[in-house]
mmCIF file of C-alpha atoms in Angstrom:
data_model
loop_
_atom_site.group_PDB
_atom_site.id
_atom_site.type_symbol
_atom_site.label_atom_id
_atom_site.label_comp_id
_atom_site.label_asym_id
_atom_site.label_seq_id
_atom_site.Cartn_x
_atom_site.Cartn_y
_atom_site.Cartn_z
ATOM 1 C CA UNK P 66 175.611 149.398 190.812
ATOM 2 C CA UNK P 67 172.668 147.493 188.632
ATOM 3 C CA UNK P 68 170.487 150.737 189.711
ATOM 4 C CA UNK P 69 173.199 153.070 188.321
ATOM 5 C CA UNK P 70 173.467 151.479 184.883
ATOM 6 C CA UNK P 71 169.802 150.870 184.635
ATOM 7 C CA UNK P 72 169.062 154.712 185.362
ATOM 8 C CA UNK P 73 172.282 155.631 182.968
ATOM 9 C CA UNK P 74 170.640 153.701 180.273
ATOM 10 C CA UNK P 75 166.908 154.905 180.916
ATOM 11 C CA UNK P 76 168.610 158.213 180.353
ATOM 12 C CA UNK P 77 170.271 157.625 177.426
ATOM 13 C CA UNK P 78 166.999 156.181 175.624
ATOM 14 C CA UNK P 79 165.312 159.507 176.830
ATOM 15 C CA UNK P 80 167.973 161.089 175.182
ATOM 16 C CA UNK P 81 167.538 159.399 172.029
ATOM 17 C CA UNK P 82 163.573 159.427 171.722
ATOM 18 C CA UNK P 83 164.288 163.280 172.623
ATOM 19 C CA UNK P 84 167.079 163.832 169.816
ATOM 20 C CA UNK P 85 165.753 161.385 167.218
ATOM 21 C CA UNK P 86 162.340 160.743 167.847
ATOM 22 C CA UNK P 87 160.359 158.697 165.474
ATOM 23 C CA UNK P 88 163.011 157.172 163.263
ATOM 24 C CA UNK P 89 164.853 156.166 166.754
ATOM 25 C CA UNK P 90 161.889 153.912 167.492
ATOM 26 C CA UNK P 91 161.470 153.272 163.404
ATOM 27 C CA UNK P 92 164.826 152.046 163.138
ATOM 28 C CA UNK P 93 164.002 149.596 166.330
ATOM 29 C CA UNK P 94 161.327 148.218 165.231
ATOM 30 C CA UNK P 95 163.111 147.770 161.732
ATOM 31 C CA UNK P 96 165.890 146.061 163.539
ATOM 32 C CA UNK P 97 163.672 143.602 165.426
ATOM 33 C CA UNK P 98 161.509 142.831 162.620
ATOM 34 C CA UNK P 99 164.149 141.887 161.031
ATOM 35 C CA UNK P 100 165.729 139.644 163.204
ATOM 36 C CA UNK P 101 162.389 137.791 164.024
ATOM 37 C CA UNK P 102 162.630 137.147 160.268
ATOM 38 C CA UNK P 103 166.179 135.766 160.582
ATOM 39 C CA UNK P 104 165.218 133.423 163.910
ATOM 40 C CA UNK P 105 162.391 132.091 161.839
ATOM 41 C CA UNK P 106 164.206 131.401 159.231
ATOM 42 C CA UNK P 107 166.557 129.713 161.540
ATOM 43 C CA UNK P 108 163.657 128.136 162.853
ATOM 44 C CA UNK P 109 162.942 126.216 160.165
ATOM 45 C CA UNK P 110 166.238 124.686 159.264
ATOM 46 C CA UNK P 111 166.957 123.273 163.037
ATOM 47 C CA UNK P 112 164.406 121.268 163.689
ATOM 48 C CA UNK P 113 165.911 120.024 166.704
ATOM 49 C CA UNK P 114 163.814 119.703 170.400
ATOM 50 C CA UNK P 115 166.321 121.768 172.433
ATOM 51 C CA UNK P 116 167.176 124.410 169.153
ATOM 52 C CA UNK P 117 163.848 124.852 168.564
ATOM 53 C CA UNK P 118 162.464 125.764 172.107
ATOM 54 C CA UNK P 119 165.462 127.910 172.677
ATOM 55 C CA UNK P 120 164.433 129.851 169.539
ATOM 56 C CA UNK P 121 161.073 130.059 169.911
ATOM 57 C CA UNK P 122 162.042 131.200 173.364
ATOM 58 C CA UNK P 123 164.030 133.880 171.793
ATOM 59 C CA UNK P 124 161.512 134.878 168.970
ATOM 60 C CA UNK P 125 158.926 135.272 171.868
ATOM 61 C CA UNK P 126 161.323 137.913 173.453
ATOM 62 C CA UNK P 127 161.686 139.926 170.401
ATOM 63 C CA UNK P 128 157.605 140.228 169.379
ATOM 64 C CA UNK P 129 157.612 140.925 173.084
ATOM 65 C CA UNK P 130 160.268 143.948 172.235
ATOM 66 C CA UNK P 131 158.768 145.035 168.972
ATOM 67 C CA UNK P 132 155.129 145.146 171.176
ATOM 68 C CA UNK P 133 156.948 147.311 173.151
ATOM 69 C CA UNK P 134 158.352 149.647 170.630
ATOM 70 C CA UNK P 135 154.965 149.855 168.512
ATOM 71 C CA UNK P 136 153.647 151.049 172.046
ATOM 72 C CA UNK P 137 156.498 153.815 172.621
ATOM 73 C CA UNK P 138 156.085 154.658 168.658
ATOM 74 C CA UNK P 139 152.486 155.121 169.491
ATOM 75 C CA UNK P 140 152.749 157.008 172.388
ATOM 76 C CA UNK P 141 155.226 159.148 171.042
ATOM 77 C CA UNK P 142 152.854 159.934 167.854
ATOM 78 C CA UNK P 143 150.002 161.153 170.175
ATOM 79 C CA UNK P 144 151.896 163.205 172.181
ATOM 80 C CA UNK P 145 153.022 164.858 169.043
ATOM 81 C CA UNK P 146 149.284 165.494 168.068
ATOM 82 C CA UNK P 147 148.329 166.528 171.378
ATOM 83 C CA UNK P 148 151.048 169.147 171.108
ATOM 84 C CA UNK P 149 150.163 170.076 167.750
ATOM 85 C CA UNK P 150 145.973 171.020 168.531
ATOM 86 C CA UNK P 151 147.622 172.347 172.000
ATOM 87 C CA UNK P 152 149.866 174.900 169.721
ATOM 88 C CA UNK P 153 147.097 175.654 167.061
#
């Protein structure tokens, strides 16, 4: 069941990055930027031991994410080019 929702969802991304392209991964990487700017906002105001490890926690997992879609952005760019001389 896990498999069939994980390959559903692979699918659907592919479907995206194919019908969108770069704003799909633009408008990601907009989305987590902006909510790494939120958490460290929150951040600051709760200085509390348990808030603050859960958010830095969380924080870590979204620069881990926006890695990720800088990569995909990336990769998706120089396939473009490589198309692009291929074509010429």
């Amino acid at each position: 069941m896990i498999g069939e929702i994980l390959g559903a969802v692979h699918r659907l991304d592919d479907w995206l990055r194919g019908t969108l392209g770069r704003p799909y991964h633009a408008a990601l990487g907009i989305g987590l930027v902006l909510e790494i700017i939120g958490h460290i906002r929150e951040l600051h105001e709760a200085m509390t031991s348990a808030g603050v490890v859960r958010l830095a926690l969380v924080m870590l997992l979204y620069l881990l994410l926006l890695v990720h879609q800088i990569g995909e952005l990336s990769d998706h760019a120089e396939r473009r080019r490589r198309r692009a001389v291929r074509d010429l």
